[in-house]
CSV table of C-alpha atoms in Angstrom, one decimal:
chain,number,residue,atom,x,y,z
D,7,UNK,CA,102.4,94.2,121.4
D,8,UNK,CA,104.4,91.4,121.5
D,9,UNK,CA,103.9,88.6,118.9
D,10,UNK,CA,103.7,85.7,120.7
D,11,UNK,CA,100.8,86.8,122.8
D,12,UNK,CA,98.9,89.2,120.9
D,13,UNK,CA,95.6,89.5,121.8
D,14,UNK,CA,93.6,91.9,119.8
D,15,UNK,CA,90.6,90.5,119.6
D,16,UNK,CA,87.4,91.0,117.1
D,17,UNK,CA,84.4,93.3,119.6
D,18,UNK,CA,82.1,93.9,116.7
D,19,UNK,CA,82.5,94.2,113.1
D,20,UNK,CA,80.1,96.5,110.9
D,21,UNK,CA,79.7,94.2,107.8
D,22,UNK,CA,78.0,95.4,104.0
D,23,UNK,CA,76.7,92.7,102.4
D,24,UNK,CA,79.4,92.0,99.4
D,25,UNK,CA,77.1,91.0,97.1
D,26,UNK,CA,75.5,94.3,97.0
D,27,UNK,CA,78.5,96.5,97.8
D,28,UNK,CA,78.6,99.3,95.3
D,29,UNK,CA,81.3,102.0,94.8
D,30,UNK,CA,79.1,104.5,96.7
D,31,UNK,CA,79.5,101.8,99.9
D,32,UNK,CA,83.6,102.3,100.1
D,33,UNK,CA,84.2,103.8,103.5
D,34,UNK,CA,86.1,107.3,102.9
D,35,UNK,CA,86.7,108.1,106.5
D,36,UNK,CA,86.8,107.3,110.0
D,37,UNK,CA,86.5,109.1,113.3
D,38,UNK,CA,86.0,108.6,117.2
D,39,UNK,CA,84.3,111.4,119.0
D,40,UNK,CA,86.1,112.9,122.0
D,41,UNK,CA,84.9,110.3,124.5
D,42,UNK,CA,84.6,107.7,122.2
D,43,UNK,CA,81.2,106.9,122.9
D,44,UNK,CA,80.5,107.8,118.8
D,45,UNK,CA,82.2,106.7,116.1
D,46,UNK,CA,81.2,108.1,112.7
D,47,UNK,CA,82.5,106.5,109.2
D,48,UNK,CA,81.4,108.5,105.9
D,49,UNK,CA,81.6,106.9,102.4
D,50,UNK,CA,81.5,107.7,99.0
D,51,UNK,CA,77.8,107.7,98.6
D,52,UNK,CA,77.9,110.9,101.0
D,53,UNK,CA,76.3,109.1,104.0
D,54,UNK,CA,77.8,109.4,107.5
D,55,UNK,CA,77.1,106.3,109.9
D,56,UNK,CA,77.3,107.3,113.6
D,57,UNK,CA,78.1,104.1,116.0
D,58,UNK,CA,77.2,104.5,119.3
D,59,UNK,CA,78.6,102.2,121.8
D,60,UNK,CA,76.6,100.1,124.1
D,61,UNK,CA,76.1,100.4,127.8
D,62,UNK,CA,77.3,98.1,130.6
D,63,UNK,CA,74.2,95.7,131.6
D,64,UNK,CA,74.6,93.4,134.5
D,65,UNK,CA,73.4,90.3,133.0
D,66,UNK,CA,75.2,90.7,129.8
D,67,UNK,CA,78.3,92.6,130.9
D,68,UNK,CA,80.7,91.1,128.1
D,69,UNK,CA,78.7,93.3,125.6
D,70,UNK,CA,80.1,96.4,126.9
D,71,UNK,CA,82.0,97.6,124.1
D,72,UNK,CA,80.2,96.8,121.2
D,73,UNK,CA,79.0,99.5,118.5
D,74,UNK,CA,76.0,99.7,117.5
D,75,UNK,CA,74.2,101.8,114.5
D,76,UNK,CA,72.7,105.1,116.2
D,77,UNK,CA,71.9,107.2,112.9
D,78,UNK,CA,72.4,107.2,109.2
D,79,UNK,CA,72.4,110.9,107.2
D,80,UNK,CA,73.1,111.9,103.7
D,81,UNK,CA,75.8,114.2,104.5
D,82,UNK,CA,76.2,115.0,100.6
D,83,UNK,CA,74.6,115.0,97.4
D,84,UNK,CA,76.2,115.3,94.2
D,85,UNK,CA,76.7,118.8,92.9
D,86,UNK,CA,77.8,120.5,89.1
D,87,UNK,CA,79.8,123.2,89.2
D,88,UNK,CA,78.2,124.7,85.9
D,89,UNK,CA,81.4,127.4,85.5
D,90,UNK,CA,83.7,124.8,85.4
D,91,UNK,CA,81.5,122.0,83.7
D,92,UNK,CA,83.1,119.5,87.0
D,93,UNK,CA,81.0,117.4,88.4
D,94,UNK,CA,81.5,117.5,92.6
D,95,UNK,CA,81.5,114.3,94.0
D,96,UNK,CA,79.4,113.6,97.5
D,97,UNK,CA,82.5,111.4,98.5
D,98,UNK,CA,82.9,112.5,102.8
D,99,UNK,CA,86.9,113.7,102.7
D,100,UNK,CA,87.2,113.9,106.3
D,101,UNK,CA,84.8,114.3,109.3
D,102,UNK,CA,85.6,116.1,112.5
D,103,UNK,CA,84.0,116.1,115.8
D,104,UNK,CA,83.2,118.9,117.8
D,105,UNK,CA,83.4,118.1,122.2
D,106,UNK,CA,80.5,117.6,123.3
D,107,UNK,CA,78.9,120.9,125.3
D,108,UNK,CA,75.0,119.7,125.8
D,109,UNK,CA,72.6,116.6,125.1
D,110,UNK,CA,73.3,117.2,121.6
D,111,UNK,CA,76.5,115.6,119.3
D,112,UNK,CA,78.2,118.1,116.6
D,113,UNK,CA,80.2,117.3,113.5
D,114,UNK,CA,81.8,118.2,110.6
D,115,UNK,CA,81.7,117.2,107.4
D,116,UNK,CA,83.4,117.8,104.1
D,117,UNK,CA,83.6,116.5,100.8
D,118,UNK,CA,85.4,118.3,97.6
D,119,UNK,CA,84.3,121.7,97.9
D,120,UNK,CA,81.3,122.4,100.7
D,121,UNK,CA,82.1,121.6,104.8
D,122,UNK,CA,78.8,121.1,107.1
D,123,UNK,CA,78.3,121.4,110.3
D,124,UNK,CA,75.7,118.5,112.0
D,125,UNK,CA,74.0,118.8,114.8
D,126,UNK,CA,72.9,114.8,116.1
D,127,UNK,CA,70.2,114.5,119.2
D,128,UNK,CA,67.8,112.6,120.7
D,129,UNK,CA,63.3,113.1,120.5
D,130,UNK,CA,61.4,110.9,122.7
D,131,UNK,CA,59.1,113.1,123.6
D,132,UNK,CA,56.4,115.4,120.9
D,133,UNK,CA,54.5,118.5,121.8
D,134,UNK,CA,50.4,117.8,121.6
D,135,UNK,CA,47.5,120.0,122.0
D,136,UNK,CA,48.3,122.8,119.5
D,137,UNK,CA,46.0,126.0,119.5
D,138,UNK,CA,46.3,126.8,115.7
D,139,UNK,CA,47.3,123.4,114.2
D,140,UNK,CA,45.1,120.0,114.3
D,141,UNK,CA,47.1,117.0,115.9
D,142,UNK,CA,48.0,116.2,111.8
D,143,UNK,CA,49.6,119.7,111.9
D,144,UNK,CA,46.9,121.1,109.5
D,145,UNK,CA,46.0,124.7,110.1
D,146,UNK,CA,42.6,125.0,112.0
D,147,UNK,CA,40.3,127.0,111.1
D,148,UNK,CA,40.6,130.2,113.2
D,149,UNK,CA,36.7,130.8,113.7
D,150,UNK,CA,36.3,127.5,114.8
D,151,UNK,CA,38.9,127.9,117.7
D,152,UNK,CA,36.7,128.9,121.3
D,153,UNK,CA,39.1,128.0,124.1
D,154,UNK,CA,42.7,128.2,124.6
D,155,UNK,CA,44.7,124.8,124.7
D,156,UNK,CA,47.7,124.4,126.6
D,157,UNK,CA,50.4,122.6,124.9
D,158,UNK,CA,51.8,119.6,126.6
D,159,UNK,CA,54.7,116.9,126.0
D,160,UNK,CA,53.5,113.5,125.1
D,161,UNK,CA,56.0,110.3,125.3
D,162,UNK,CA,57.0,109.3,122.0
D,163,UNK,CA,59.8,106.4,120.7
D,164,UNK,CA,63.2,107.5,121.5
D,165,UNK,CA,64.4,109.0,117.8
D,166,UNK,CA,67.5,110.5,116.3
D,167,UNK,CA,67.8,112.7,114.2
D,168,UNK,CA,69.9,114.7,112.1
D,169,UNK,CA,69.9,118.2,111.0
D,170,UNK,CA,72.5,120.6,108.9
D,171,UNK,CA,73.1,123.7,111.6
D,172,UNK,CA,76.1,125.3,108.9
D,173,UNK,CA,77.1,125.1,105.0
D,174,UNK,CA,80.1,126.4,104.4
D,175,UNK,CA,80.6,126.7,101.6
D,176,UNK,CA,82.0,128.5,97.6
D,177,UNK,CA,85.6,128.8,99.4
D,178,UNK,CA,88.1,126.1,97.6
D,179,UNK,CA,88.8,125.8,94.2
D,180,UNK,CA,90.8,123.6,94.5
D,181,UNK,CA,89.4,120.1,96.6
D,182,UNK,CA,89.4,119.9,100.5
D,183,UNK,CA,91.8,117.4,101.5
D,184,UNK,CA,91.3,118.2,105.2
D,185,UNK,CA,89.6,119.9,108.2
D,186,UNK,CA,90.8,120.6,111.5
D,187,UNK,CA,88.6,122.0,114.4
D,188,UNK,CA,91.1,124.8,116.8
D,189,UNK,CA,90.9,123.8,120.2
D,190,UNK,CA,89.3,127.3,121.1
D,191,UNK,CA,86.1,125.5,119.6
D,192,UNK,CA,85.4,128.7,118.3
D,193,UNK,CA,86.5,128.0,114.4
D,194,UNK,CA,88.4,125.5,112.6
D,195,UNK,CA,90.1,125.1,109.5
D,196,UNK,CA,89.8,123.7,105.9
D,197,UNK,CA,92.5,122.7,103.2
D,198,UNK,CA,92.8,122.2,99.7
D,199,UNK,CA,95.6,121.6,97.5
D,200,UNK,CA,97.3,125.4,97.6
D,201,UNK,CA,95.0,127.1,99.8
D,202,UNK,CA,94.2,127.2,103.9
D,203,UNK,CA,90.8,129.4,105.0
D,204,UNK,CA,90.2,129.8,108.9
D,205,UNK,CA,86.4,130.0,109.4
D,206,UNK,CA,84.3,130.8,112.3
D,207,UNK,CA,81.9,128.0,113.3
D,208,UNK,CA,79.1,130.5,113.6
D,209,UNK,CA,79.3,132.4,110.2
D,210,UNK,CA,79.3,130.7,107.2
D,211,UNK,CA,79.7,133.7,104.7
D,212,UNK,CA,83.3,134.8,105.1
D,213,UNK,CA,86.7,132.8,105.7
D,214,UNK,CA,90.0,133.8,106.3
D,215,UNK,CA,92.7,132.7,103.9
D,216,UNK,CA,96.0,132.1,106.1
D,217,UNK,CA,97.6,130.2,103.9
D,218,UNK,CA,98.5,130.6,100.1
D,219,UNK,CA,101.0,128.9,98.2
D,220,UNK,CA,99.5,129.4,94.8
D,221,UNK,CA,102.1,130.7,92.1
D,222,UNK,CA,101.5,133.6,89.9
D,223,UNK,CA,102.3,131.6,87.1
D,224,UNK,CA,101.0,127.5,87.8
D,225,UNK,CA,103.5,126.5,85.4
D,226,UNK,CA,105.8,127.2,88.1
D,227,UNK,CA,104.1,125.0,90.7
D,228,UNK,CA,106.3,122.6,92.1
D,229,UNK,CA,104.3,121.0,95.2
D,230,UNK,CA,101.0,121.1,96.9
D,231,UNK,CA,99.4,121.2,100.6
D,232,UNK,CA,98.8,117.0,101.4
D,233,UNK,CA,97.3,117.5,104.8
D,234,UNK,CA,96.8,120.4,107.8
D,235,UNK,CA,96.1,119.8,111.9
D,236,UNK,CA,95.8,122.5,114.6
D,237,UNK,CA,98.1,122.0,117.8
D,238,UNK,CA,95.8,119.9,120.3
D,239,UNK,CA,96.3,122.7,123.3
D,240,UNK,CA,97.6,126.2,121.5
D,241,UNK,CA,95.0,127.7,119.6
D,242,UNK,CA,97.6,129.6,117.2
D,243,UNK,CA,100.0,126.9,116.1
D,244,UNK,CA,99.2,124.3,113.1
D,245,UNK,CA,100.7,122.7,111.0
D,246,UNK,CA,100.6,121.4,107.7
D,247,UNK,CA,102.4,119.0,105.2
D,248,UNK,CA,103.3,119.2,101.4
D,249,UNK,CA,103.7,116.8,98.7
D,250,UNK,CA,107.5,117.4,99.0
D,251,UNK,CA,107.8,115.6,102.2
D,252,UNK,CA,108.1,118.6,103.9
D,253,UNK,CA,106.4,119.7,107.3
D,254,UNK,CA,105.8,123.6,107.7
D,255,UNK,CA,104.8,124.6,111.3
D,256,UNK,CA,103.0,128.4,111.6
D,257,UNK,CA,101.8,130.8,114.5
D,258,UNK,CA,98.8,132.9,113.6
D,259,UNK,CA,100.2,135.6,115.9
D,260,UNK,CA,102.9,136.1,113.7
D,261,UNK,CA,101.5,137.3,110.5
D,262,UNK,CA,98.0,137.4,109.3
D,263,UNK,CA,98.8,135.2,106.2
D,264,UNK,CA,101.1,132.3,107.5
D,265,UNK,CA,103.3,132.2,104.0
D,266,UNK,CA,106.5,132.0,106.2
D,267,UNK,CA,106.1,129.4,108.5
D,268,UNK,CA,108.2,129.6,111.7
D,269,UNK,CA,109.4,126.1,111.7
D,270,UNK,CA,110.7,123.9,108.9
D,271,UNK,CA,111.1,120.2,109.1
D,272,UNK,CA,112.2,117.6,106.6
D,273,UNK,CA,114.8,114.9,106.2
D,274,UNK,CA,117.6,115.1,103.6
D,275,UNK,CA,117.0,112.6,100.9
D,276,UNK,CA,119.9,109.4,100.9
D,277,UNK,CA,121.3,109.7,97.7
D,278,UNK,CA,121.5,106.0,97.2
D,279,UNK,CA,118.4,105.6,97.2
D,280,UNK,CA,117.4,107.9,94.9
D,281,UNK,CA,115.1,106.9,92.2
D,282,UNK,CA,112.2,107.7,89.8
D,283,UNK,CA,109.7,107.2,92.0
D,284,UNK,CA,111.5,109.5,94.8
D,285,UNK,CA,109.5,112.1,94.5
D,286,UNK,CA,106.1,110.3,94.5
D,287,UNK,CA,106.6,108.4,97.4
D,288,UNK,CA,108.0,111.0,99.8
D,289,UNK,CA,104.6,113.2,99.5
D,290,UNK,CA,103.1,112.9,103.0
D,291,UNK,CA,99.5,111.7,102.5
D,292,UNK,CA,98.7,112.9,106.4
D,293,UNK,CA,100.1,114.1,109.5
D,294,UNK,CA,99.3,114.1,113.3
D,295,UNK,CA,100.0,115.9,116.7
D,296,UNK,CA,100.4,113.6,119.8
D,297,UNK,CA,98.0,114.2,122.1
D,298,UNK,CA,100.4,115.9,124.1
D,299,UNK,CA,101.2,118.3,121.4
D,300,UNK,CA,105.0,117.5,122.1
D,301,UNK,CA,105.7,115.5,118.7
D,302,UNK,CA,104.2,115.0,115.1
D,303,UNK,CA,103.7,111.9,113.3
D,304,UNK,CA,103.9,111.9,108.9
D,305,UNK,CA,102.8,109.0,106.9
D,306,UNK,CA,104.5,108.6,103.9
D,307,UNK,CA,104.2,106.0,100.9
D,308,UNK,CA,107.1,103.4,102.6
D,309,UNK,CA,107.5,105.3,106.3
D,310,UNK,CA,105.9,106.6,109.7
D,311,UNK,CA,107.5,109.3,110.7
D,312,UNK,CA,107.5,110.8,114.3
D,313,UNK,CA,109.4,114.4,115.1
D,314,UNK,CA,110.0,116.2,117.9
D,315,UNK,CA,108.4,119.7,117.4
D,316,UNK,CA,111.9,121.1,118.5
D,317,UNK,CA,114.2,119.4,116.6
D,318,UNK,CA,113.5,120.1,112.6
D,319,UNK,CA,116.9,118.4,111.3
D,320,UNK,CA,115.7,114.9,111.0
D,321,UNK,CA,112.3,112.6,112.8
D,322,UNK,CA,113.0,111.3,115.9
D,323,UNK,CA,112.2,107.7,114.9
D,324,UNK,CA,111.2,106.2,111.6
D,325,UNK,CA,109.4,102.8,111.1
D,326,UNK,CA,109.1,100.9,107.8
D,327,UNK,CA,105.5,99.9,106.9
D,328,UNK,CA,105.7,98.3,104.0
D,329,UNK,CA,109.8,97.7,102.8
D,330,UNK,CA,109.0,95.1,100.8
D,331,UNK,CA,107.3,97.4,98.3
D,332,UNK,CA,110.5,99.2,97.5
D,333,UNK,CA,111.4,96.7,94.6
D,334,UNK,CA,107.5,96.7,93.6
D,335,UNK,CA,107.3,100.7,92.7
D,336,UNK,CA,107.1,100.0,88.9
D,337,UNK,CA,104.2,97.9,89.1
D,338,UNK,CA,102.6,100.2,91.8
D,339,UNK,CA,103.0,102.9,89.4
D,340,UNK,CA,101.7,101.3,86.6
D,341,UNK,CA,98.3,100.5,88.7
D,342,UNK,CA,98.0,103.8,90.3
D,343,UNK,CA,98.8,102.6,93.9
D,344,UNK,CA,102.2,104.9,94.3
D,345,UNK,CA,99.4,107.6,94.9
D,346,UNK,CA,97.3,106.2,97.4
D,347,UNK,CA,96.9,108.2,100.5
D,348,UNK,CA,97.2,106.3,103.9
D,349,UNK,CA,96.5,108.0,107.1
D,350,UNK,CA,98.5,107.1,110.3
D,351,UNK,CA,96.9,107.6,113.8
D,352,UNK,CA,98.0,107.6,117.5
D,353,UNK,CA,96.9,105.6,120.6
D,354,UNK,CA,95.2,107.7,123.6
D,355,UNK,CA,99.0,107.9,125.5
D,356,UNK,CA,100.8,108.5,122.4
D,357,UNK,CA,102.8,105.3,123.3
D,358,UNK,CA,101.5,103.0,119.6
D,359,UNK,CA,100.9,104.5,116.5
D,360,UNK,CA,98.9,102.8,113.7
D,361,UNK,CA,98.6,102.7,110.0
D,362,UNK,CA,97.4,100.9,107.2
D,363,UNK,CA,99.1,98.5,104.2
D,364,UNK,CA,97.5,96.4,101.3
D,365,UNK,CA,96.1,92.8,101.8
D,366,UNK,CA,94.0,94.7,104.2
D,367,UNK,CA,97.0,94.4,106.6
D,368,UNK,CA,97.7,97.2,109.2
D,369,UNK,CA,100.6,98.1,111.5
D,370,UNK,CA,101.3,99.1,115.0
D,371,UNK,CA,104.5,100.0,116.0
D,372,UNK,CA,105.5,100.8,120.1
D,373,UNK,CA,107.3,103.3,120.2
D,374,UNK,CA,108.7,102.0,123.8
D,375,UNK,CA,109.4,98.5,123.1
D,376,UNK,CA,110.3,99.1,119.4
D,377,UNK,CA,108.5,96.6,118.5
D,378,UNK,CA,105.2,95.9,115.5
D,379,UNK,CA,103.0,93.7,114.5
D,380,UNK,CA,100.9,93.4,111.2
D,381,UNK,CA,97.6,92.2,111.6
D,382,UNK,CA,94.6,91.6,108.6
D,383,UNK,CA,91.1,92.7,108.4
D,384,UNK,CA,89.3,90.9,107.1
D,385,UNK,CA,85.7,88.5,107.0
D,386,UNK,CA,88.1,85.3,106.6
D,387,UNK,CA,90.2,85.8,110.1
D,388,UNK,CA,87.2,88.1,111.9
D,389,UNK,CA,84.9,86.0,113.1
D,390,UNK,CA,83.9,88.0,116.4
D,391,UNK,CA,85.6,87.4,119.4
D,392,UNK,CA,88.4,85.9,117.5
D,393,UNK,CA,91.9,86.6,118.2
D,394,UNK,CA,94.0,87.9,115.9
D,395,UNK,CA,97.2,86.2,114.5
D,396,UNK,CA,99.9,88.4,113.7
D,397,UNK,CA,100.7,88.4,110.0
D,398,UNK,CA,104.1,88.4,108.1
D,399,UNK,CA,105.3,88.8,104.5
D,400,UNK,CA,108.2,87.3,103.2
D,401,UNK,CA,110.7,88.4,100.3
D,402,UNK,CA,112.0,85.9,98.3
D,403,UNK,CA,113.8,83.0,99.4
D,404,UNK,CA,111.6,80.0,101.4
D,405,UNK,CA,108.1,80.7,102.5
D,406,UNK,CA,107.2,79.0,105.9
D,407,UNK,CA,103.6,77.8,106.2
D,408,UNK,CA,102.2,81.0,108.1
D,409,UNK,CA,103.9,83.6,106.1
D,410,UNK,CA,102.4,85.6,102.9
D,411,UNK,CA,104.6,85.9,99.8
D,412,UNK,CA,105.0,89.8,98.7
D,413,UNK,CA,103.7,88.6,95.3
D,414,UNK,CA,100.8,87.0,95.9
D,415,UNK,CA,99.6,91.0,98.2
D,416,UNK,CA,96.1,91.9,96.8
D,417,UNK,CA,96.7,95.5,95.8
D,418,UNK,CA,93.2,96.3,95.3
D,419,UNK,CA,92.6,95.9,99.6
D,420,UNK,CA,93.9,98.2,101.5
D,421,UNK,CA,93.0,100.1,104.8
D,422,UNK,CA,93.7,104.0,104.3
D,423,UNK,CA,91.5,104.7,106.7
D,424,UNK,CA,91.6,103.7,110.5
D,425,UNK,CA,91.3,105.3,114.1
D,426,UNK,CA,91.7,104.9,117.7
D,427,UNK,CA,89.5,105.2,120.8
D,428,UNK,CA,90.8,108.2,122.7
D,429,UNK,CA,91.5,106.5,126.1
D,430,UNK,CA,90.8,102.3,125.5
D,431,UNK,CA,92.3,100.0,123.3
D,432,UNK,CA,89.7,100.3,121.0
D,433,UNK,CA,90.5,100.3,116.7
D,434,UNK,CA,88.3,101.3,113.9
D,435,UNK,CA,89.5,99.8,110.5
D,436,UNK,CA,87.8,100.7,107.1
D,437,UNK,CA,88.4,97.6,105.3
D,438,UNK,CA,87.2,99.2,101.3
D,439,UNK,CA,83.4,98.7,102.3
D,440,UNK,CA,83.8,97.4,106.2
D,441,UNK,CA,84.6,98.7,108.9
D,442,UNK,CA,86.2,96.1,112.1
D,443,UNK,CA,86.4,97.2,115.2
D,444,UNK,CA,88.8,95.6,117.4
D,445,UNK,CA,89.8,95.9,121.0
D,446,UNK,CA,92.0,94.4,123.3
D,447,UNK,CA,91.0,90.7,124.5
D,448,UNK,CA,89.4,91.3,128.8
D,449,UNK,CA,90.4,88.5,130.6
């Protein structure tokens, strides 16, 4: 992590063709499976791209590492809601992986309004030799059929294939923001902007609501649900955030409907700094557990937040993403960027935490060493197997050769979405309609 000797370096990079990139090609989300092996990216077209990393040979063994396409689905197709007269987009919200219990790979899916569950596996063999069907699967005719066949398993090319197991579905009216699967693998959760429904991953006609924060009267409503995670290792405890900057943690075993959470955390706002644009930019566009389930970490519009689950007064530490915005707010008010939603991840040992900024720049901050680095994505810089050069911005005054100005940021790049390989130093950036992948340089 530090400056001088960063080596992040370019493994592979999963390039669209720009000349053909359409608004259906934006990436919408990214996720690593629970080994890492996968790594699925949905966009706004409703396709999911699964990545599936490549083996260790002998006489190439630098190419361990590198992700390769293993299947393309449409996830989504647009819908019309014909009592509201909406059209539902097939934009992928979030996807969620299920651990792995068989040959087979498991996902989740949402977009607006329906979740799917995927199931992902592997054909290279095909059954021949039917009694009642032809080999072009044609029903034979039965009076013609005078001996009995036994069917056997004939080698075919290795395929994968992909096949909706779940819809879940006519439970939100409001849009699905986010899913989280329970770590009882048994059922997970789905949010919207007021409501949170528990769902068992085997029926798909009933959910639970468990959370409800929808006024009598929505005149009255003051703030909505941003984002929602379950605890990594207790099965009863989640969490979810508002668009007040506020944190509410809840156990299930208290209460059927969590309305009253049991913990409660948000930081008092510095009156100095109080302006217009407060309110918009304290909304907390995602949150995270550690892997260890000890702290959470909030991203905000300017901030990363981490807290300790047992102290609600104030975060434990907070780091500045992007300060240099505070004096841009107008402007990113007036082009609708105050409202964009960047998601913040963690490193496998909870040690770095990542998040995006505009310019296609992202940061990492060590939460040991204190200190960050900003880093681009982007075609220019990525050749593969570069390295990467730390980035900086400056704020006025004299600009040194290397440095950016604030003023000259492209607004219209930005990395919301990014992830990190649950054990390696392994990154997943979705650069608008690319994603990078980056890992640390092997000597």
């Amino acid at each position: 992590m530090d400056e001088d000797t960063d080596t992040r370096k370019i493994n592979s990079s999963f390039l669209r063709d720009h000349n053909y990139a359409t608004e259906a090609d934006i990436i919408s989300t990214v996720e690593f499976n629970h080994t890492g092996e996968l790594l699925a990216t949905g966009d706004k077209g409703g396709r999911v791209v699964v990545f599936q990393r490549e083996q260790e040979s002998k006489n190439q063994p630098h190419r361990r590492g590198e992700y390769n396409v293993y299947s393309t689905f449409q996830s989504h197709e647009p819908e019309f809601d014909y009592l509201k007269s909406l059209e539902i987009e097939e934009k992928i919200n979030k996807i969620r992986w299920l651990p792995q219990q068989n040959a087979a790979y498991f996902l989740l899916s949402t977009n607006d309004k329906t979740v799917k569950l995927w199931k992902i596996n592997e054909r290279d063999k095909r059954p021949e030799g039917y009694n009642l069907k032809d080999d072009d699967g044609r029903i034979r005719d039965p009076t013609t059929i005078t001996a009995l066949r036994v069917p056997v398993l004939r080698p075919m090319d290795l395929m994968v294939e992909a096949v909706p197991r779940r819809v879940f579905s006519n439970a939100h009216t409001y849009h699905i923001n986010s899913i989280s699967v329970n770590s009882d693998y048994e059922t997970y959760m789905s949010t919207d902007d007021l409501r949170i429904n528990l769902w068992n991953l085997e029926i798909t006609n009933r959910s639970f609501n468990i959370v409800d924060i929808k006024p009598a009267n929505m005149e009255e409503l003051t703030e909505v649900i941003t984002a929602a995670e379950f605890h990594p290792n207790h099965c009863n405890t989640f969490v979810y955030s508002s668009s007040k900057g506020s944190i509410r943690l809840c156990d299930m075993r208290a209460s059927a409907l969590c309305d009253t959470h049991s913990k409660f955390f948000e930081e008092p706002e510095d009156p100095s700094n109080r302006s217009f644009f407060s309110e918009i930019i304290s909304s907390i566009s995602d949150v995270k557990f550690s892997h260890s389930g000890r702290y959470l970490m909030t991203r905000d519009y300017l901030t990363v937040k981490v807290w300790d689950l047992n102290m609600e007064s104030k975060p434990l530490e907070t780091y500045l993403v992007h300060d240099y915005l505070r004096s841009k707010l107008c402007s990113l008010y007036e082009n609708d960027c105050i409202f964009d939603k960047f998601e913040c991840v963690w490193n496998g040992s909870d040690s770095v935490i990542m998040t995006g900024s505009y310019n296609n720049f992202f940061r990492m901050f060590d939460r040991n060493t204190k200190r960050d680095v900003t880093l681009e994505a982007s075609r220019e810089n990525s050749k593969p197997r570069a390295v990467l050069k730390p980035r900086k911005v400056c704020v006025g005054g004299k600009r040194r050769k290397d440095e950016i100005s604030v003023d000259s940021l492209d607004f219209s790049k930005k990395i919301l979405h990014t992830a990190w390989h649950p054990s390696e130093n392994i990154i997943a950036v979705a650069a608008t309609n690319n994603l990078y992948i980056f890992q640390d340089k092997v000597n």
